[in-house]
Amino acid sequence: MTPVLVDRVRARLLSSGGDATPGRVAAALRDEGLVLGDDAVLDLVRMLRQELIGLGPLDPLVIDPTTTDVLVNAPDSVWVDRGHGLQRTDVRLGSEADVRRLAQRLAATAGRRLDDAAPHVDAQLPGGVRFHAVLAPVAVDSTVISLRVPSRQAFTLEAMVLHGSMDHATAELLRAMVRRRLAILVSGGTGSGKTTLLSALLSTVPHDERIVIVEDSTELAPSHPHVVRLQARLANVEGSGAVSSRDLVRQALRMRPDRLVVGEVRGAEVVDLLAAMNTGHEGGAGTVHANSAEDVPARLEALGLMAGLDRAALHALLGAGVDAVIHLGRVAGTRVISGVHLLAAGDDGVVRTQPALLRRGDALTRGPAMERLRARVDAS
């Protein structure tokens, strides 16, 4: 079974439409002047179905329950993260044309366009896998594909303790922060575990409270009986039909949330989220990309300025509405809590972070703001 013959059978199936059933594959083989036994036909059916409707050779990597990310840099450069850092695999995708075809098929599966006129795409595949691709030559060496695989289980704080992300004392502190309805931002870099931690925190929310979640792409999956999830939508090819995260935050405020959560604060929705946190919606939460907890106020300030909110107003809302920042990082490939910080405005009105917990080597140690945090969570 040569690659050329497989390509010709694939082309026949695509041109005629329909599924890659054994009968249709056998018919396509006959049209090519070749007759195979039942076992060979079934093997070809499995391979073609995987390529036509699945993730192709990437499928075994994605269905691995430990996989968090799959990255394709070139046909012979496929990497996987199974929770302990990136590792190169022996998966090969053929040629650049094969990688491009896979990227375009996945984009079509998500209802998105990917071609020379629109050479990049960010979408969610059926099943929840986050898909991003950039076509060559915009991606200089080869078409690149990035897959973010959602967790197949709702992580708990206890599970994160067992995984080494924190110790039992820190888990109890975080649980108390949620119970006392502190407004929390989870910060960190890409792939640091922000969504996992926020899902675990939301799972500890009392079951008589209503959680409304706003996300660009659905990733948060807390183990909680009363969760409403809203997902933003990009414009269609005609340029209409877009629903932004900012639109959804405004809608969420009308849905009687006990906890308002923004899966990732990355744009103008920061204004509405901070406004909500200052209008009686205690216990709100969100995630934000930042290099460190100390950088979070500056990061939010930049987002606020892009949304037309001046510096003084942003810091006033931030200081009054957000209580704490939990920052995540990686140590030896393991996602860990790097620190827990409180927010406080200085005499100049600028909000700065004050560490309550700081990571020193393998352990979290008390910082100068720990007594103030303890007073907040232990208050009756």
Coordinates of C-alpha atoms in Angstrom, one line a residue:
M1 CA 0.0 0.0 0.0
T2 CA 2.0 2.9 -1.3
P3 CA 1.5 6.6 -0.2
V4 CA 0.6 7.4 -3.8
L5 CA -2.1 4.8 -3.9
V6 CA -3.5 6.0 -0.5
D7 CA -3.5 9.6 -1.8
R8 CA -5.4 8.5 -4.9
V9 CA -8.0 6.6 -2.9
R10 CA -8.4 9.6 -0.6
A11 CA -8.9 11.9 -3.5
R12 CA -11.6 9.6 -4.9
L13 CA -13.5 9.5 -1.6
L14 CA -13.2 13.3 -1.2
S15 CA -14.5 14.0 -4.7
S16 CA -17.5 11.7 -4.4
G17 CA -18.4 12.8 -0.8
G18 CA -19.6 10.6 1.9
D19 CA -17.9 8.6 4.7
A20 CA -14.9 6.2 4.3
T21 CA -16.9 3.0 4.7
P22 CA -15.4 -0.4 3.8
G23 CA -17.6 -0.6 0.8
R24 CA -16.7 2.8 -0.6
V25 CA -13.0 2.2 0.0
A26 CA -13.2 -1.2 -1.7
A27 CA -15.0 0.4 -4.6
A28 CA -12.3 3.1 -4.9
L29 CA -9.6 0.4 -4.8
R30 CA -11.3 -1.4 -7.6
D31 CA -11.5 1.8 -9.6
E32 CA -7.7 2.0 -9.2
G33 CA -7.4 -1.6 -10.5
L34 CA -6.4 -3.1 -7.2
V35 CA -8.3 -5.7 -5.0
L36 CA -7.2 -6.2 -1.4
G37 CA -8.3 -8.7 1.3
D38 CA -10.8 -7.8 4.0
D39 CA -8.1 -7.1 6.7
A40 CA -6.1 -4.8 4.4
V41 CA -9.3 -2.9 3.4
L42 CA -10.2 -2.5 7.1
D43 CA -6.7 -1.2 7.9
L44 CA -7.0 1.3 5.1
V45 CA -10.5 2.3 6.2
R46 CA -9.2 3.0 9.7
M47 CA -6.3 5.1 8.3
L48 CA -8.4 7.1 5.9
R49 CA -11.2 7.8 8.5
Q50 CA -8.5 9.0 10.9
E51 CA -7.2 11.3 8.2
L52 CA -10.5 12.4 6.8
I53 CA -12.5 13.1 10.0
G54 CA -10.0 12.8 12.8
L55 CA -6.6 14.3 13.7
G56 CA -4.7 11.9 11.5
P57 CA -1.3 10.8 13.0
L58 CA -1.8 13.2 15.8
D59 CA -4.8 11.3 17.1
P60 CA -2.9 8.9 19.4
L61 CA -1.2 11.8 21.0
V62 CA -4.4 13.8 21.6
I63 CA -6.4 10.9 23.1
D64 CA -3.6 10.1 25.6
P65 CA -5.2 11.2 28.9
T66 CA -2.0 12.8 30.1
T67 CA -1.5 15.1 27.1
T68 CA -2.1 18.8 27.5
D69 CA -0.5 20.2 24.3
V70 CA 0.5 18.9 20.9
L71 CA 2.7 21.1 18.7
V72 CA 3.5 20.6 15.0
N73 CA 6.5 22.7 13.9
A74 CA 7.2 20.8 10.7
P75 CA 6.3 17.4 9.2
D76 CA 9.1 15.7 11.1
S77 CA 8.9 17.9 14.2
V78 CA 6.0 17.0 16.4
W79 CA 6.1 17.7 20.1
V80 CA 3.9 16.7 23.0
D81 CA 3.5 18.0 26.6
R82 CA 2.2 15.4 29.0
G83 CA 2.5 17.6 32.0
H84 CA 6.2 17.4 32.4
G85 CA 7.5 19.8 29.7
L86 CA 7.7 19.4 25.9
Q87 CA 9.1 16.2 24.4
R88 CA 9.7 15.4 20.8
T89 CA 7.8 12.5 19.4
D90 CA 8.6 10.1 16.5
V91 CA 5.3 11.0 14.7
R92 CA 5.8 12.0 11.1
L93 CA 3.3 13.9 9.0
G94 CA 4.7 13.2 5.5
S95 CA 5.3 16.5 3.7
E96 CA 4.5 20.2 4.1
A97 CA 1.5 19.6 1.9
D98 CA 0.2 17.0 4.3
V99 CA 0.5 19.4 7.3
R100 CA -1.2 22.2 5.4
R101 CA -4.0 19.8 4.3
L102 CA -4.5 18.7 8.0
A103 CA -4.6 22.2 9.2
Q104 CA -7.2 23.2 6.6
R105 CA -9.3 20.2 7.3
L106 CA -9.3 20.9 11.0
A107 CA -10.2 24.5 10.4
A108 CA -13.1 23.4 8.2
T109 CA -14.3 21.0 10.9
A110 CA -14.5 24.1 13.2
G111 CA -16.3 26.1 10.6
R112 CA -13.4 28.4 10.0
R113 CA -11.6 29.5 6.9
L114 CA -7.8 28.8 6.4
D115 CA -6.1 29.7 3.1
D116 CA -3.6 32.1 1.6
A117 CA -6.1 35.0 2.1
A118 CA -6.7 34.0 5.8
P119 CA -3.5 32.2 6.8
H120 CA -4.1 31.8 10.5
V121 CA -6.9 30.5 12.6
D122 CA -7.8 30.1 16.3
A123 CA -10.8 27.8 16.9
Q124 CA -12.3 25.0 19.0
L125 CA -12.7 21.6 17.5
P126 CA -15.6 19.3 18.4
G127 CA -14.7 17.7 21.7
G128 CA -13.2 20.8 23.1
V129 CA -9.6 20.7 21.7
R130 CA -8.3 24.2 21.1
F131 CA -6.8 24.5 17.6
H132 CA -4.5 27.1 16.2
A133 CA -2.6 27.1 12.9
V134 CA -0.5 29.4 10.7
L135 CA 0.1 28.5 7.1
A136 CA 3.4 28.7 5.3
P137 CA 5.0 31.0 4.1
V138 CA 3.7 33.2 6.9
A139 CA 5.0 30.4 9.1
V140 CA 8.5 30.6 7.6
D141 CA 9.7 27.0 7.8
S142 CA 6.4 25.1 7.6
T143 CA 2.7 25.3 8.4
V144 CA 2.5 25.1 12.2
I145 CA -0.3 23.6 14.3
S146 CA -0.9 23.9 18.0
L147 CA -3.5 21.8 19.9
R148 CA -4.4 22.5 23.5
V149 CA -6.2 19.5 24.9
P150 CA -8.7 20.1 27.7
S151 CA -8.5 18.1 30.8
R152 CA -10.7 15.0 30.8
Q153 CA -11.3 15.3 34.5
A154 CA -12.3 18.1 36.8
F155 CA -9.1 18.8 38.8
T156 CA -9.4 19.4 42.5
L157 CA -7.1 21.2 44.9
E158 CA -6.4 17.8 46.4
A159 CA -5.3 16.4 43.0
M160 CA -3.0 19.4 42.5
V161 CA -1.5 18.7 45.9
L162 CA -0.7 15.1 44.9
H163 CA 0.7 16.4 41.6
G164 CA 3.1 18.7 43.5
S165 CA 1.6 22.0 42.5
M166 CA 1.1 23.1 46.1
D167 CA 1.2 21.8 49.6
H168 CA -1.8 21.0 51.8
A169 CA -1.5 24.2 53.8
T170 CA -1.7 26.3 50.6
A171 CA -4.7 24.3 49.4
E172 CA -6.5 25.0 52.6
L173 CA -5.6 28.7 52.3
L174 CA -7.0 28.9 48.8
R175 CA -10.1 27.1 49.8
A176 CA -10.6 29.6 52.6
M177 CA -10.1 32.5 50.2
V178 CA -12.9 31.2 48.0
R179 CA -15.1 30.6 51.0
R180 CA -14.6 34.2 52.1
R181 CA -15.5 35.4 48.6
L182 CA -12.2 37.1 47.8
A183 CA -12.0 38.3 44.2
I184 CA -9.1 36.4 42.7
L185 CA -7.0 36.7 39.5
V186 CA -4.9 33.7 38.5
S187 CA -1.8 34.8 36.5
G188 CA 0.9 33.0 34.7
G189 CA 2.4 32.3 31.3
T190 CA 0.9 30.2 28.5
G191 CA 0.5 26.6 29.6
S192 CA 1.3 27.4 33.3
G193 CA -2.0 25.8 34.5
K194 CA -4.1 28.9 35.1
T195 CA -7.3 27.3 33.8
T196 CA -6.7 24.1 35.8
L197 CA -6.2 26.0 39.0
L198 CA -9.2 28.3 38.4
S199 CA -11.4 25.2 37.7
A200 CA -10.2 23.6 41.0
L201 CA -11.0 26.8 42.9
L202 CA -14.5 27.1 41.4
S203 CA -15.2 23.5 42.4
T204 CA -15.0 24.6 46.0
V205 CA -17.7 27.3 45.7
P206 CA -20.7 26.4 47.8
H207 CA -23.3 24.5 45.8
D208 CA -26.1 27.0 46.5
E209 CA -24.2 29.7 44.5
R210 CA -24.6 30.3 40.8
I211 CA -21.4 30.6 38.7
V212 CA -21.5 32.3 35.3
I213 CA -18.4 31.8 33.2
V214 CA -17.4 33.9 30.2
E215 CA -14.7 32.5 27.9
D216 CA -13.3 33.1 24.4
S217 CA -13.0 29.3 24.1
T218 CA -14.6 26.9 26.5
E219 CA -12.0 25.5 28.8
L220 CA -13.1 25.9 32.4
A221 CA -14.9 22.8 33.7
P222 CA -15.5 23.1 37.5
S223 CA -17.1 20.3 39.4
H224 CA -20.1 22.3 40.5
P225 CA -23.9 21.7 40.0
H226 CA -24.8 25.3 39.0
V227 CA -22.5 26.6 36.3
V228 CA -23.6 28.6 33.3
R229 CA -21.0 28.9 30.5
L230 CA -21.0 31.6 27.8
Q231 CA -18.6 31.5 24.9
A232 CA -17.6 34.3 22.6
R233 CA -18.0 34.0 18.8
L234 CA -15.9 35.5 16.0
A235 CA -17.4 37.1 13.0
N236 CA -18.3 34.9 10.0
V237 CA -16.8 35.2 6.6
E238 CA -19.1 38.1 5.8
G239 CA -17.8 40.0 8.9
S240 CA -21.0 39.7 10.9
G241 CA -22.3 37.7 13.9
A242 CA -19.4 38.4 16.3
V243 CA -20.1 38.2 20.0
S244 CA -17.2 39.5 22.1
S245 CA -16.3 38.6 25.7
R246 CA -17.1 42.1 26.7
D247 CA -20.7 41.6 25.3
L248 CA -21.0 38.4 27.3
V249 CA -19.7 40.0 30.5
R250 CA -22.5 42.5 30.2
Q251 CA -25.0 39.8 29.6
A252 CA -23.7 37.8 32.5
L253 CA -24.4 40.6 34.9
R254 CA -28.1 40.3 34.0
M255 CA -28.1 36.6 34.8
R256 CA -28.0 36.9 38.6
P257 CA -24.5 35.5 39.1
D258 CA -23.2 34.8 42.6
R259 CA -19.7 34.4 41.1
L260 CA -18.8 36.1 37.8
V261 CA -15.8 34.5 36.1
V262 CA -13.9 35.5 33.0
G263 CA -11.8 32.7 31.7
E264 CA -9.1 35.0 30.4
V265 CA -8.9 38.7 30.6
R266 CA -7.2 39.8 27.4
G267 CA -9.0 42.9 26.2
A268 CA -11.7 45.4 26.7
E269 CA -13.7 43.1 28.9
V270 CA -11.3 44.0 31.8
V271 CA -13.4 47.2 32.2
D272 CA -16.7 45.4 32.6
L273 CA -15.1 42.7 34.9
L274 CA -13.6 45.3 37.2
A275 CA -16.9 47.3 37.2
A276 CA -18.8 44.1 38.1
M277 CA -16.4 43.4 41.0
N278 CA -17.1 46.8 42.3
T279 CA -20.9 46.5 42.2
G280 CA -21.6 43.8 44.8
H281 CA -20.4 40.8 42.8
E282 CA -18.0 39.5 45.4
G283 CA -15.9 36.4 44.8
G284 CA -15.4 37.0 41.1
A285 CA -12.4 35.5 39.3
G286 CA -10.5 35.4 36.1
T287 CA -7.1 34.6 34.6
V288 CA -4.6 36.9 33.0
H289 CA -1.3 36.4 31.2
A290 CA 1.6 38.0 33.2
N291 CA 5.3 37.3 33.8
S292 CA 4.8 37.6 37.5
A293 CA 2.2 38.6 40.1
E294 CA 4.0 42.0 40.5
D295 CA 3.3 42.6 36.8
V296 CA -0.4 42.0 36.9
P297 CA -1.4 45.6 37.8
A298 CA 0.6 46.9 34.8
R299 CA -0.8 44.3 32.5
L300 CA -4.4 45.2 33.5
E301 CA -3.5 48.9 33.2
A302 CA -2.4 48.3 29.6
L303 CA -5.6 46.4 28.8
G304 CA -7.7 49.2 30.4
L305 CA -5.9 51.9 28.4
M306 CA -6.7 50.0 25.2
A307 CA -10.3 50.0 26.2
G308 CA -10.4 53.7 26.9
L309 CA -10.0 53.6 30.7
D310 CA -7.4 56.0 32.1
R311 CA -4.8 54.9 34.6
A312 CA -6.3 56.5 37.6
A313 CA -9.7 54.9 37.0
L314 CA -8.3 51.5 36.3
H315 CA -6.2 51.5 39.5
A316 CA -9.2 52.7 41.5
L317 CA -11.4 49.9 40.2
L318 CA -8.6 47.4 40.6
G319 CA -7.8 48.4 44.2
A320 CA -11.4 48.3 45.3
G321 CA -12.5 45.2 43.4
V322 CA -9.7 42.6 43.3
D323 CA -8.3 41.2 46.4
A324 CA -5.6 38.7 45.4
V325 CA -3.4 37.3 42.7
I326 CA -2.3 33.7 42.5
H327 CA 0.7 33.3 40.2
L328 CA 1.7 30.0 38.5
G329 CA 4.9 28.9 36.9
R330 CA 6.9 25.8 36.1
V331 CA 9.6 24.2 38.2
A332 CA 11.4 21.3 36.5
G333 CA 8.5 20.9 34.1
T334 CA 5.9 20.8 36.8
R335 CA 3.2 23.5 37.1
V336 CA 3.4 25.0 40.6
I337 CA 2.1 28.0 42.5
S338 CA 4.8 30.6 42.5
G339 CA 3.1 32.9 44.9
V340 CA -0.1 34.3 46.5
H341 CA -0.2 38.1 46.6
L342 CA -2.7 40.7 48.0
L343 CA -3.4 43.9 46.2
A344 CA -3.2 47.3 47.8
A345 CA -3.2 50.9 46.6
G346 CA -0.4 53.2 47.7
D347 CA -0.6 56.8 48.6
D348 CA -0.2 57.7 44.9
G349 CA -3.3 55.6 44.1
V350 CA -1.3 53.0 42.2
V351 CA -2.1 49.4 43.0
R352 CA 0.8 47.1 43.8
T353 CA 1.1 43.5 45.0
Q354 CA 2.1 42.4 48.4
P355 CA 3.3 38.8 48.8
A356 CA 1.6 36.6 51.3
L357 CA 3.3 33.4 50.0
L358 CA 6.5 33.2 47.9
R359 CA 8.2 30.2 46.4
R360 CA 11.7 29.6 47.6
G361 CA 13.1 26.5 45.9
D362 CA 10.7 23.7 46.4
A363 CA 8.6 25.3 49.1
L364 CA 6.2 28.2 49.6
T365 CA 7.3 30.5 52.4
R366 CA 5.4 33.3 54.3
G367 CA 5.6 36.8 52.9
P368 CA 4.9 40.1 54.6
A369 CA 1.2 40.2 53.7
M370 CA 0.4 36.8 55.2
E371 CA -0.9 38.2 58.4
R372 CA -3.3 40.5 56.5
L373 CA -4.5 37.6 54.3
R374 CA -5.0 35.4 57.3
A375 CA -7.1 38.1 59.0
R376 CA -9.2 38.3 55.9
V377 CA -9.9 34.6 55.6
D378 CA -10.3 33.9 59.3
A379 CA -12.8 36.8 59.9
S380 CA -16.1 35.5 61.1

